[in-house]
mmCIF file of C-alpha atoms in Angstrom:
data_model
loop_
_atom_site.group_PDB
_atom_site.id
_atom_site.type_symbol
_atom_site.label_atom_id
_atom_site.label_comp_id
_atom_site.label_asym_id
_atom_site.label_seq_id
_atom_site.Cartn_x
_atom_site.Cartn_y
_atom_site.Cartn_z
ATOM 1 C CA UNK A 1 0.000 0.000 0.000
ATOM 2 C CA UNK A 2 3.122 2.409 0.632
ATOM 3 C CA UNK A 3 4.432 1.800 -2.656
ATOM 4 C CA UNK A 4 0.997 2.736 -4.289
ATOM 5 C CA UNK A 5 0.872 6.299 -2.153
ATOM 6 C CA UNK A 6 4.512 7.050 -3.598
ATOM 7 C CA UNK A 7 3.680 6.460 -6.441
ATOM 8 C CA UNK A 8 0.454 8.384 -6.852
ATOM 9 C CA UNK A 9 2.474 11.121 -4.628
ATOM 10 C CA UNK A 10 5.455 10.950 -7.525
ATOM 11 C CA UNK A 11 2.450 11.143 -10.279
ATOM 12 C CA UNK A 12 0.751 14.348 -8.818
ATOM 13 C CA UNK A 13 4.230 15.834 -8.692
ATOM 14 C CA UNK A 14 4.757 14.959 -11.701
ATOM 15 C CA UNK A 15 1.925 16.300 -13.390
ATOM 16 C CA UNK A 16 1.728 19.567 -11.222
ATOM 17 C CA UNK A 17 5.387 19.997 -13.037
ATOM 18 C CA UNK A 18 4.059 19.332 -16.564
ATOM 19 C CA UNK A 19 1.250 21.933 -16.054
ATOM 20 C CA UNK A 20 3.577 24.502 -14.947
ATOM 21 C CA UNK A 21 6.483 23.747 -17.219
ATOM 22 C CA UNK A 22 3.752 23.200 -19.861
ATOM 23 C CA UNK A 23 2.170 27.050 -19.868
ATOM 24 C CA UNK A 24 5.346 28.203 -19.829
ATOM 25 C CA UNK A 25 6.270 26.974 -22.825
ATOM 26 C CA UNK A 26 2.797 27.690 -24.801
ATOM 27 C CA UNK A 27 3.398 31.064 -23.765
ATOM 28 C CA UNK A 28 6.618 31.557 -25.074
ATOM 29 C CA UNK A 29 5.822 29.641 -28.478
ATOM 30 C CA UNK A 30 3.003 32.005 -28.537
ATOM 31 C CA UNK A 31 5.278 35.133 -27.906
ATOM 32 C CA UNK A 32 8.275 33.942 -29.990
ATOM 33 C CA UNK A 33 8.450 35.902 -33.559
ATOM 34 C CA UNK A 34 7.726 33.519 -36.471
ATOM 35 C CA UNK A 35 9.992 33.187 -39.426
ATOM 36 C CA UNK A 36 8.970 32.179 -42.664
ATOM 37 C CA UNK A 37 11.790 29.585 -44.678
ATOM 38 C CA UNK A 38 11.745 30.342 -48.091
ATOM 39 C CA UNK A 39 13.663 27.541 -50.114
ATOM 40 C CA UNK A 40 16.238 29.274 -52.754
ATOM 41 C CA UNK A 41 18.783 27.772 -55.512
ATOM 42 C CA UNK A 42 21.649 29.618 -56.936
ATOM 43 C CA UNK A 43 22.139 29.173 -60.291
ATOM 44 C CA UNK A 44 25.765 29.796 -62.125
ATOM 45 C CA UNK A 45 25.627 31.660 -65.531
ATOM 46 C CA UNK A 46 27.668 32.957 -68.162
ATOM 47 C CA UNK A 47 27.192 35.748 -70.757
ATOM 48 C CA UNK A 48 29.620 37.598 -72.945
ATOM 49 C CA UNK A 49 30.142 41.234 -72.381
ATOM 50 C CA UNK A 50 27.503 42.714 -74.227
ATOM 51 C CA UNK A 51 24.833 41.192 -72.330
ATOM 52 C CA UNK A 52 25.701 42.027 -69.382
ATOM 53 C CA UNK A 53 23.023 44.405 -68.693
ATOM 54 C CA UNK A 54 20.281 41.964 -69.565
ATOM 55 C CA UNK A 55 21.634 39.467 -67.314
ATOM 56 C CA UNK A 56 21.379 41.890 -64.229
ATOM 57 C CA UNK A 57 18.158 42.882 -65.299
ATOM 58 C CA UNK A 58 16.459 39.890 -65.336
ATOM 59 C CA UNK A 59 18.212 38.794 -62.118
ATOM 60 C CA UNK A 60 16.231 41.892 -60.717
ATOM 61 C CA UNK A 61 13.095 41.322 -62.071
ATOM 62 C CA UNK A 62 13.380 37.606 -60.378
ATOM 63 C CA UNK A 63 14.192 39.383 -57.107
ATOM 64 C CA UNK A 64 17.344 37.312 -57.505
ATOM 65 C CA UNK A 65 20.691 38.551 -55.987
ATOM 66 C CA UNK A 66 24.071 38.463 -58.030
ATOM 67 C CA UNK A 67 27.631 37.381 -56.275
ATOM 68 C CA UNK A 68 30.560 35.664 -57.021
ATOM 69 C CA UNK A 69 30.981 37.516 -60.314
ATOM 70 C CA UNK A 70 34.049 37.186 -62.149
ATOM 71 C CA UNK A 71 35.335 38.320 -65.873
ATOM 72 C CA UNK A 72 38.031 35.788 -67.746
ATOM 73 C CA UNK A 73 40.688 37.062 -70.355
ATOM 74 C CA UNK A 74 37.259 37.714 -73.541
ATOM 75 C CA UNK A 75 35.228 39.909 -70.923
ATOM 76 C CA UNK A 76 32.556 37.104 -70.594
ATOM 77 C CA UNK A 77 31.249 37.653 -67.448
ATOM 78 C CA UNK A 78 30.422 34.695 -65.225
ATOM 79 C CA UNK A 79 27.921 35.013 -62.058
ATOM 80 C CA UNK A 80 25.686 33.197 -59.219
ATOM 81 C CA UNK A 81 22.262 34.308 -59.054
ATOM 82 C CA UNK A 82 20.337 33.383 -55.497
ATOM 83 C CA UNK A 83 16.613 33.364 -55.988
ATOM 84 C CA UNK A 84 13.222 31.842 -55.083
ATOM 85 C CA UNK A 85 13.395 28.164 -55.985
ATOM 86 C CA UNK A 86 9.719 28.660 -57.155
ATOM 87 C CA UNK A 87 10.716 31.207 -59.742
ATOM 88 C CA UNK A 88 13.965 29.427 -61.556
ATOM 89 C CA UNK A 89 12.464 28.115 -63.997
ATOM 90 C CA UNK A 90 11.121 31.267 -65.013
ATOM 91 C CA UNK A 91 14.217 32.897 -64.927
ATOM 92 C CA UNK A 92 15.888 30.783 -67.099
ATOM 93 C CA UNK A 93 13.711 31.378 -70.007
ATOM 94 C CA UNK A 94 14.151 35.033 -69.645
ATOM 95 C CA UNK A 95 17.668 34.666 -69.320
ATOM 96 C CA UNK A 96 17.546 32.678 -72.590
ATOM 97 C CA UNK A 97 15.241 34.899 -74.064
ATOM 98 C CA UNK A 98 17.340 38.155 -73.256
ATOM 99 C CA UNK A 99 19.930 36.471 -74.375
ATOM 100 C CA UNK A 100 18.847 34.989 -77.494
ATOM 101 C CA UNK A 101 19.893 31.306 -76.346
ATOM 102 C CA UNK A 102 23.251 32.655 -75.783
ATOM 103 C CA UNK A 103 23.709 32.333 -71.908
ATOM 104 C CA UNK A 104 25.757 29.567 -70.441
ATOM 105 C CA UNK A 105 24.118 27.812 -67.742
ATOM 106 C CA UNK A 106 26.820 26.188 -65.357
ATOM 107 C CA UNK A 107 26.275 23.093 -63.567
ATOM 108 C CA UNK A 108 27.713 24.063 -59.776
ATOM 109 C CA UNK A 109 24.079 25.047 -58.471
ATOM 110 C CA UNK A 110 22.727 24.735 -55.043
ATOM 111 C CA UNK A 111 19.481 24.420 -53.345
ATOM 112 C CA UNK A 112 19.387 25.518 -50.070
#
C-alpha cells in the first residue's frame, strides 16, 4: 500500500510539473516571432560582355541577388544568381530569351 501512495504522490508531482512547465512553454511559443523559410537555388551563368546588362536585369526582375561575379581574359562575365526556388524556372527562359539562347548555364548550383 506504501508503494501505491509514492507512487500516486510521484504522479501528482509529476503532473503539477508538466502543467507549470507546460504554460510556460505555450506562452513563449506564442510570444516567440515567427519566421517564414523560403527555399532558394543559386544558379551559375555565363554571358559575354555585351549582355551584361540583360543578365542583371532579369536577375532583378526575379528578385534574384548576383555574387561571385568574375570576368576571364574575352570579358565574358560569369555570375551566381540566389533566388526563389519557385521562380527558376522562369528565370531561365528570360535569361535565354534576353539572351537569345546565348547564356551559359553552369552546372555548380545549389538548393538551399
Amino acid at each position: 500500500m506504501a508503494f501505491v501512495l509514492l507512487t500516486l504522490e510521484m504522479l501528482a508531482r509529476l503532473l503539477g510539473l508538466i502543467r507549470a512547465y507546460g504554460g510556460g512553454a505555450r506562452l513563449v511559443l506564442r510570444e516567440a516571432p515567427k519566421v517564414t523559410l523560403i527555399p532558394k537555388s543559386t544558379i551559375r551563368v555565363s554571358v559575354e560582355s555585351s549582355l551584361v546588362g540583360a543578365l542583371y536585369d532579369c536577375a532583378a526582375k526575379a528578385g534574384g541577388s548576383t555574387s561571385e561575379e568574375e570576368y576571364d581574359s574575352d570579358g565574358n562575365l560569369s555570375l551566381s544568381i540566389t533566388c526563389e526556388t519557385s521562380v527558376v524556372d522562369n528565370l531561365r527562359e528570360r535569361l535565354t530569351d534576353a539572351t537569345r539562347g546565348s547564356v551559359v548555364f553552369r552546372s555548380d548550383n545549389d538548393d538551399y
